[in-house]
Coordinates of C-alpha atoms and ligand atoms in Angstrom, one line a residue:
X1139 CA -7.9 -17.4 21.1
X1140 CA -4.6 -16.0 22.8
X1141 CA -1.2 -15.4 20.9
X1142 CA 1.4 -18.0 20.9
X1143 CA 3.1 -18.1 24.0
X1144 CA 7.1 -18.2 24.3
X1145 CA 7.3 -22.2 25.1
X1146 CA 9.7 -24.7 24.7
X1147 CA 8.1 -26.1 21.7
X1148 CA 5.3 -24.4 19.1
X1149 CA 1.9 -25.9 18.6
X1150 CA 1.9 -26.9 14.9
X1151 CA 0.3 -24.5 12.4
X1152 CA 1.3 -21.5 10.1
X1153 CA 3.0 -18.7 11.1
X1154 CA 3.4 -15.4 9.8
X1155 CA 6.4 -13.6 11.0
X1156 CA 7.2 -9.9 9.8
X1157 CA 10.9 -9.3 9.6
X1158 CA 12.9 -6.0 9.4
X1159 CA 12.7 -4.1 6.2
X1160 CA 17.0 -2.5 6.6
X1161 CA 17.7 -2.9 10.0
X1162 CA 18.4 -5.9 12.0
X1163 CA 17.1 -4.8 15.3
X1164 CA 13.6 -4.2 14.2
X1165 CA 13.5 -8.5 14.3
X1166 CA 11.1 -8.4 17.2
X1167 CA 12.2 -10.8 20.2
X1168 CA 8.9 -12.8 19.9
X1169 CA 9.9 -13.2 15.8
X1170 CA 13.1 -14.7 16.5
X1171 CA 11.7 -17.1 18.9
X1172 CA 9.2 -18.0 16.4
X1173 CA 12.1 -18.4 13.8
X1174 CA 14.6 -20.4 15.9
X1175 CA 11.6 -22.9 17.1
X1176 CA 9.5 -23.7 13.8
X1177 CA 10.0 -26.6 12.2
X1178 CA 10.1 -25.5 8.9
X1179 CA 10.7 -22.2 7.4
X1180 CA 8.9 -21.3 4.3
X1181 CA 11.4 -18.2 2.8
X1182 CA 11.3 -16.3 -0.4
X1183 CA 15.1 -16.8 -0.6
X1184 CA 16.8 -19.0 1.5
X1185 CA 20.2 -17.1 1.3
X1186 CA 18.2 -13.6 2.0
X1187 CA 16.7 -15.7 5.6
X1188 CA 20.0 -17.3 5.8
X1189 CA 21.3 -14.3 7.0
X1190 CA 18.4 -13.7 9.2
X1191 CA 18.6 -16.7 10.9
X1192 CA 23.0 -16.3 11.5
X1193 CA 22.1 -13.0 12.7
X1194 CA 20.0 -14.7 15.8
X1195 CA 22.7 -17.6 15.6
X1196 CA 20.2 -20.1 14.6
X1197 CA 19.9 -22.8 11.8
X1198 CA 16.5 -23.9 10.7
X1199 CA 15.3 -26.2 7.8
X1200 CA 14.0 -23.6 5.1
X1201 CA 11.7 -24.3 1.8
X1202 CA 11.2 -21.8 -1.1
X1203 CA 7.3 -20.9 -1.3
X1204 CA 5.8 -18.2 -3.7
X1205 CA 1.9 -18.2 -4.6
X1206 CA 2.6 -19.3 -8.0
X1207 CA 4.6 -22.9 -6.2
X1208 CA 2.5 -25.6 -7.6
X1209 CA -0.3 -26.9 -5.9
X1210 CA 2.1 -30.0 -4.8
X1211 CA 4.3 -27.5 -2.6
X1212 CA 1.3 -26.1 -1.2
X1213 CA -0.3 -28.9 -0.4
X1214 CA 3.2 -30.7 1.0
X1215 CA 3.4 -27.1 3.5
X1216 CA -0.6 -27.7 4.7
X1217 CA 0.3 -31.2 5.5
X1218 CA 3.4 -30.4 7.1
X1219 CA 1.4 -27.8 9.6
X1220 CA -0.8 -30.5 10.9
X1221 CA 2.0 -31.5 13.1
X1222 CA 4.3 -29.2 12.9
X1223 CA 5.3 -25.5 13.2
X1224 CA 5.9 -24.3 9.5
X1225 CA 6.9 -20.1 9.5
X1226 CA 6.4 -18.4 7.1
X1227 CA 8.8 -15.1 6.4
X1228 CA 9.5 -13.0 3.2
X1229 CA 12.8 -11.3 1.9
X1230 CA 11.4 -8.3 4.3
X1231 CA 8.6 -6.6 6.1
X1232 CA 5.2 -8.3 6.4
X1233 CA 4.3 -11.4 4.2
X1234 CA 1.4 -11.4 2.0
X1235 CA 2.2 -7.5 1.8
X1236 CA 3.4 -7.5 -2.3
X1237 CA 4.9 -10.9 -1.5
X1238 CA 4.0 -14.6 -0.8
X1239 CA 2.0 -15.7 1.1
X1240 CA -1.8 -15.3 0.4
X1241 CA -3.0 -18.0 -1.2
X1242 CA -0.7 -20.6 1.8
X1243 CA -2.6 -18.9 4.3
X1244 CA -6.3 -19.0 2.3
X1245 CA -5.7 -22.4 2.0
X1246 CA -4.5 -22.9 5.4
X1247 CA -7.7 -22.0 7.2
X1248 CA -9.9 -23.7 4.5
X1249 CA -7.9 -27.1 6.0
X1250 CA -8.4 -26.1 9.6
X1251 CA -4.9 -25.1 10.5
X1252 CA -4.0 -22.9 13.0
X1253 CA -3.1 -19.7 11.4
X1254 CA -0.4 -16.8 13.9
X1255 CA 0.6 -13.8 12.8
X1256 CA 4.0 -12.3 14.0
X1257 CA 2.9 -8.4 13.7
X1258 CA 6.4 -6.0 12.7
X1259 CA 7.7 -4.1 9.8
X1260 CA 5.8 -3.1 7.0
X1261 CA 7.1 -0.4 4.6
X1262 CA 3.7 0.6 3.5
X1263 CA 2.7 1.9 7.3
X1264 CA 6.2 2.9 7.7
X1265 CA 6.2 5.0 4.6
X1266 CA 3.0 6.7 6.1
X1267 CA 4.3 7.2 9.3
X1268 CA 7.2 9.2 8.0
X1269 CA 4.8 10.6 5.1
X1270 CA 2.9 13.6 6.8
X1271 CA 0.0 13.3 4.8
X1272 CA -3.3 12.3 6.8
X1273 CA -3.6 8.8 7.9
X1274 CA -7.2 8.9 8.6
X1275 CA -8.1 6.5 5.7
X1276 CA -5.8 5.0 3.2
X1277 CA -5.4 2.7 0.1
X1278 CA -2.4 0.6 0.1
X1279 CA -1.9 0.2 -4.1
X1280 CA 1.2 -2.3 -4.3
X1281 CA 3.4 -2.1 -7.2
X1282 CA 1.8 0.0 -10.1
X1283 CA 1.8 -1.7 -13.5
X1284 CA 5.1 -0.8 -15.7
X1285 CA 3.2 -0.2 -19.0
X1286 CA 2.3 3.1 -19.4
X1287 CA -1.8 2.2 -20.1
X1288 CA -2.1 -0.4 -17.3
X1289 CA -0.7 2.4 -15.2
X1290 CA -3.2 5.0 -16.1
X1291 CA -6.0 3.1 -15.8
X1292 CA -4.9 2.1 -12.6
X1293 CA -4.6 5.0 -11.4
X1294 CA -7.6 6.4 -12.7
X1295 CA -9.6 3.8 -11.0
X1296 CA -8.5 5.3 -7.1
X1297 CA -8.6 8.8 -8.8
X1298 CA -12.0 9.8 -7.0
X1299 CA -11.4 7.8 -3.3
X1300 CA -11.1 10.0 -0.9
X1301 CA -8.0 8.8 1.1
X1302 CA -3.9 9.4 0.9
X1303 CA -2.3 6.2 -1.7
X1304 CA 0.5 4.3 -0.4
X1305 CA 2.5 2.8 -3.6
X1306 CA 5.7 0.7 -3.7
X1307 CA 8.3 1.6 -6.7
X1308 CA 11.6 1.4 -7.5
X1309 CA 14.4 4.1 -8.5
X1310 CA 14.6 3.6 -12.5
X1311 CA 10.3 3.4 -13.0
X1312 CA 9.8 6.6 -10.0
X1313 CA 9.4 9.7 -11.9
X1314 CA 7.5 8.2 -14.4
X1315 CA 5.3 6.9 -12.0
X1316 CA 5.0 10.4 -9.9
X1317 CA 3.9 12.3 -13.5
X1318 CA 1.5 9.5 -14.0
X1319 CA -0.2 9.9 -10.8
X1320 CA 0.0 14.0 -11.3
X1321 CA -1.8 13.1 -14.6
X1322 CA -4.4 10.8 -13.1
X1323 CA -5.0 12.4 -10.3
X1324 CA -4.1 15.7 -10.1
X1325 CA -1.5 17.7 -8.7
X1326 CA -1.5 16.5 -4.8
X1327 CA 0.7 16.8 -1.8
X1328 CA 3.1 13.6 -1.9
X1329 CA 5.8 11.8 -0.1
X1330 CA 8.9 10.2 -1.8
X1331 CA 10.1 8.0 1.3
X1332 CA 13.1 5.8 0.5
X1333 CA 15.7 3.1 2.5
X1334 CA 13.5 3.4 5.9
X1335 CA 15.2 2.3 8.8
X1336 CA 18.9 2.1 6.7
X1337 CA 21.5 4.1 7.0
X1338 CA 20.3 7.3 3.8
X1339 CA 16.7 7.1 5.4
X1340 CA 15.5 10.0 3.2
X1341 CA 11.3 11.7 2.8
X1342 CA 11.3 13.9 0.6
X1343 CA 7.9 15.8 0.3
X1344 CA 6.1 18.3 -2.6
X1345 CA 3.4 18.2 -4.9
X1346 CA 3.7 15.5 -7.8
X1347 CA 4.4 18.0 -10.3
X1348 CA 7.7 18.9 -8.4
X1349 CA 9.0 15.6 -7.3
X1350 CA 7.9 14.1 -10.9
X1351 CA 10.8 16.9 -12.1
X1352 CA 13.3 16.4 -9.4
X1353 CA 13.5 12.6 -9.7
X1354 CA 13.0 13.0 -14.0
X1355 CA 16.8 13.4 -14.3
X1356 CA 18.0 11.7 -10.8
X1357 CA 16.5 8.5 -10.3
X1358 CA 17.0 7.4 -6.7
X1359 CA 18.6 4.5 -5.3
X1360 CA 17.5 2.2 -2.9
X1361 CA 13.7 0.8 -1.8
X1362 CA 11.1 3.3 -2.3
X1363 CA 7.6 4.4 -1.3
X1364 CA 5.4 6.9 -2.7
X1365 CA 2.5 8.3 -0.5
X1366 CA -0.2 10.5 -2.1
X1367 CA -2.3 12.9 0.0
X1368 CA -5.7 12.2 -0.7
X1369 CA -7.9 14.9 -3.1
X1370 CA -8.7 18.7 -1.7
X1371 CA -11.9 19.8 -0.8
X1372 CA -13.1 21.0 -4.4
X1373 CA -13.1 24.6 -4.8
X1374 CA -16.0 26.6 -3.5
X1375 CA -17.1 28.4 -7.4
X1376 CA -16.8 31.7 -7.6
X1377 CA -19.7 34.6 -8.3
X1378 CA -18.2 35.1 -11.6
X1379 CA -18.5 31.6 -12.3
X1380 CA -22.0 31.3 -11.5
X1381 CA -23.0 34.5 -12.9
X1382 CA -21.6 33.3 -16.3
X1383 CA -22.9 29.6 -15.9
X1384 CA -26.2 31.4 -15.0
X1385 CA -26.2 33.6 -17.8
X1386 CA -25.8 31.0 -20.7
X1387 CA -28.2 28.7 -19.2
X1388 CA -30.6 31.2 -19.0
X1389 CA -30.1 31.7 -22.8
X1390 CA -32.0 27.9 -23.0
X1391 CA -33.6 27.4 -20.1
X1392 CA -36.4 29.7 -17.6
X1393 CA -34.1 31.0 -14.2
X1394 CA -35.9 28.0 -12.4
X1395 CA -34.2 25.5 -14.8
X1396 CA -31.2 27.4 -15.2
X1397 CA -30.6 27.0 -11.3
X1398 CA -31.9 24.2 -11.2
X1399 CA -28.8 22.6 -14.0
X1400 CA -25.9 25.4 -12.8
X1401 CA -26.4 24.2 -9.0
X1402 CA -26.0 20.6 -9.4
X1403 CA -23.3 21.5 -12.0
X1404 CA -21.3 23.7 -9.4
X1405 CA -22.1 21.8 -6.4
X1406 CA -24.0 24.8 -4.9
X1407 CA -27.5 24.9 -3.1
X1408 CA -30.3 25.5 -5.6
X1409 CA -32.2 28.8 -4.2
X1410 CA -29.0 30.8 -3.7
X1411 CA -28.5 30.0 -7.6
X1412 CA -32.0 30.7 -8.0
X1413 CA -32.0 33.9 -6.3
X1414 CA -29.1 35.4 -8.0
X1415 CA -31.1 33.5 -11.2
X1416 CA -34.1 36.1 -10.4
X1417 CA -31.5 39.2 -9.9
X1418 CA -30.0 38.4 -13.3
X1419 CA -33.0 38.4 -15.2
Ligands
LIG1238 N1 6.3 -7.2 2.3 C1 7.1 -6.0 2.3 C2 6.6 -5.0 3.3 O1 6.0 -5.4 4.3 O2 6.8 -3.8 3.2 C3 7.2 -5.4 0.9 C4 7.7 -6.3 -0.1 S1 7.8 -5.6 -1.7 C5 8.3 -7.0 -2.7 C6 9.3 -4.6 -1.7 C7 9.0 -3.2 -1.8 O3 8.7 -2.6 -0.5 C8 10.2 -2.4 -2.3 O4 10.3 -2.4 -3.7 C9 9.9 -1.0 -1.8 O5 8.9 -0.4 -2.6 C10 9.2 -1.3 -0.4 N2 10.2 -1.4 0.6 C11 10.7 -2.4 1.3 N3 11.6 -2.1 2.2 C12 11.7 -0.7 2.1 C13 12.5 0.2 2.8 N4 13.4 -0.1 3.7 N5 12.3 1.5 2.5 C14 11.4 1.9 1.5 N6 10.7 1.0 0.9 C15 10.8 -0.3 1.1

């Protein structure tokens, strides 16, 4: 099926429309004529999309909608798209990305409504854009949990995935969070990225260990991403290592076992353990 085309009038449905996370311009043109022809807008805040709306001189019926709305709202917005064009935008950036919108468009195509996305902002891809971390694979985490348990565990659940982390924080909770993830994870290349696309656009870029310390007495202002460069290669062990691992298993096990344990402990292949086994003995 093709994209919504820019007609007089929209077929009825949902539609997701990204909106610009600071500045004004990034409102795609195809988003505002979404916006100024729905039928309904479903907002976050109505005085945050107010704005919106004035700044593409346009004046649209709007309805508050979060994913914890009773079922009654929900079901009022499906019945609404059979006929009509019902939008659907957040305060900023993408919906459904750590905002509204999930469950509306779950429920959506379980009721056969025609479901449109309006692709634009996101801070999340903007952040790693900016970020200079690799972008090959990577784990979007939200908002981490503010207690300090939740958060560990958290963290400690990504700590072995093999991709850069893309988190969402705020000024006040942002060094804690950075010495949380240097505790969890270890201490990785990271990107601070805050206010994108506003006027004190700032990255900032270190290892956790140093941002954690320049942010511990400083907390920024403004909307902030952190992006987390995804574990290094571990380290290759050294002779010394092996020679001593070898030696102490050897005092329990034969040189065959010895390797055998030391090799899968160091990540190494088993007969160059096993040879330097035999040279030890
Ligand atoms: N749906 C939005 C999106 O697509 O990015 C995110 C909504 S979430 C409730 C808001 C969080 O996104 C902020 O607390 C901040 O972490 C991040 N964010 C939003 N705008 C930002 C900006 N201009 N610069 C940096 N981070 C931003």
């Amino acid at each position: 099926m093709t994209g919504p085309k820019m007609s007089e009038r929209l077929a009825p449905g949902l539609y997701i429309v990204a909106t610009p996370i600071g500045n004004l311009s990034d409102l795609s043109p195809h988003a505002a004529d979404i916006l100024s022809k729905a039928d309904l807008i479903a907002v976050e805040d109505s005085r945050v999309t107010a704005k919106l709306l004035a700044h593409i001189g346009v004046k649209r019926p709007m309805k508050p909608y979060h994913d914890h709305s009773t079922d009654r709202v929900r079901t009022d917005l499906l019945a609404q798209m059979a006929d009509k064009a019902v939008a659907l935008v957040s305060d900023a950036g993408t919906p459904l990305i750590s905002d509204p919108g999930y469950k509306l468009v779950r429920d959506a195509r379980a009721a056969g409504r025609e479901v449109h996305t309006v692709a634009g902002p996101c801070a999340a891809v903007a952040a790693l854009t900016l970020a200079g971390l690799p972008t090959d694979r990577f784990l979007f985490l939200g908002f981490l949990p503010s207690k300090a348990g939740a958060r560990a565990s958290a963290i400690a659940e990504v700590a072995a995935i093999r991709a850069t982390l893309i988190l969402y924080e705020s000024g006040p909770r942002l060094a804690a969070a950075l010495a949380a993830l240097r505790d969890g994870l270890g201490d990785r290349e990271a990107a601070v990225v805050r206010e994108i696309s506003k006027k004190f656009e700032e990255t900032v870029t270190g290892t956790l260990t140093g941002l954690a310390q320049r942010y511990a007495d400083a907390p920024p202002k403004g909307e902030i991403v952190i992006v987390v460069g995804p574990p290094g290669e571990p380290e290759a062990a050294g002779e010394d290592e092996v020679d001593a691992a070898l030696a102490e298993a050897m005092t329990r096990l034969s040189p065959s076992r010895a390797a055998a344990e030391v090799s899968e402990k160091l990540g190494l292949p088993r007969r160059e353990v096993y040879e330097r086994a035999l040279a030890l003995k």
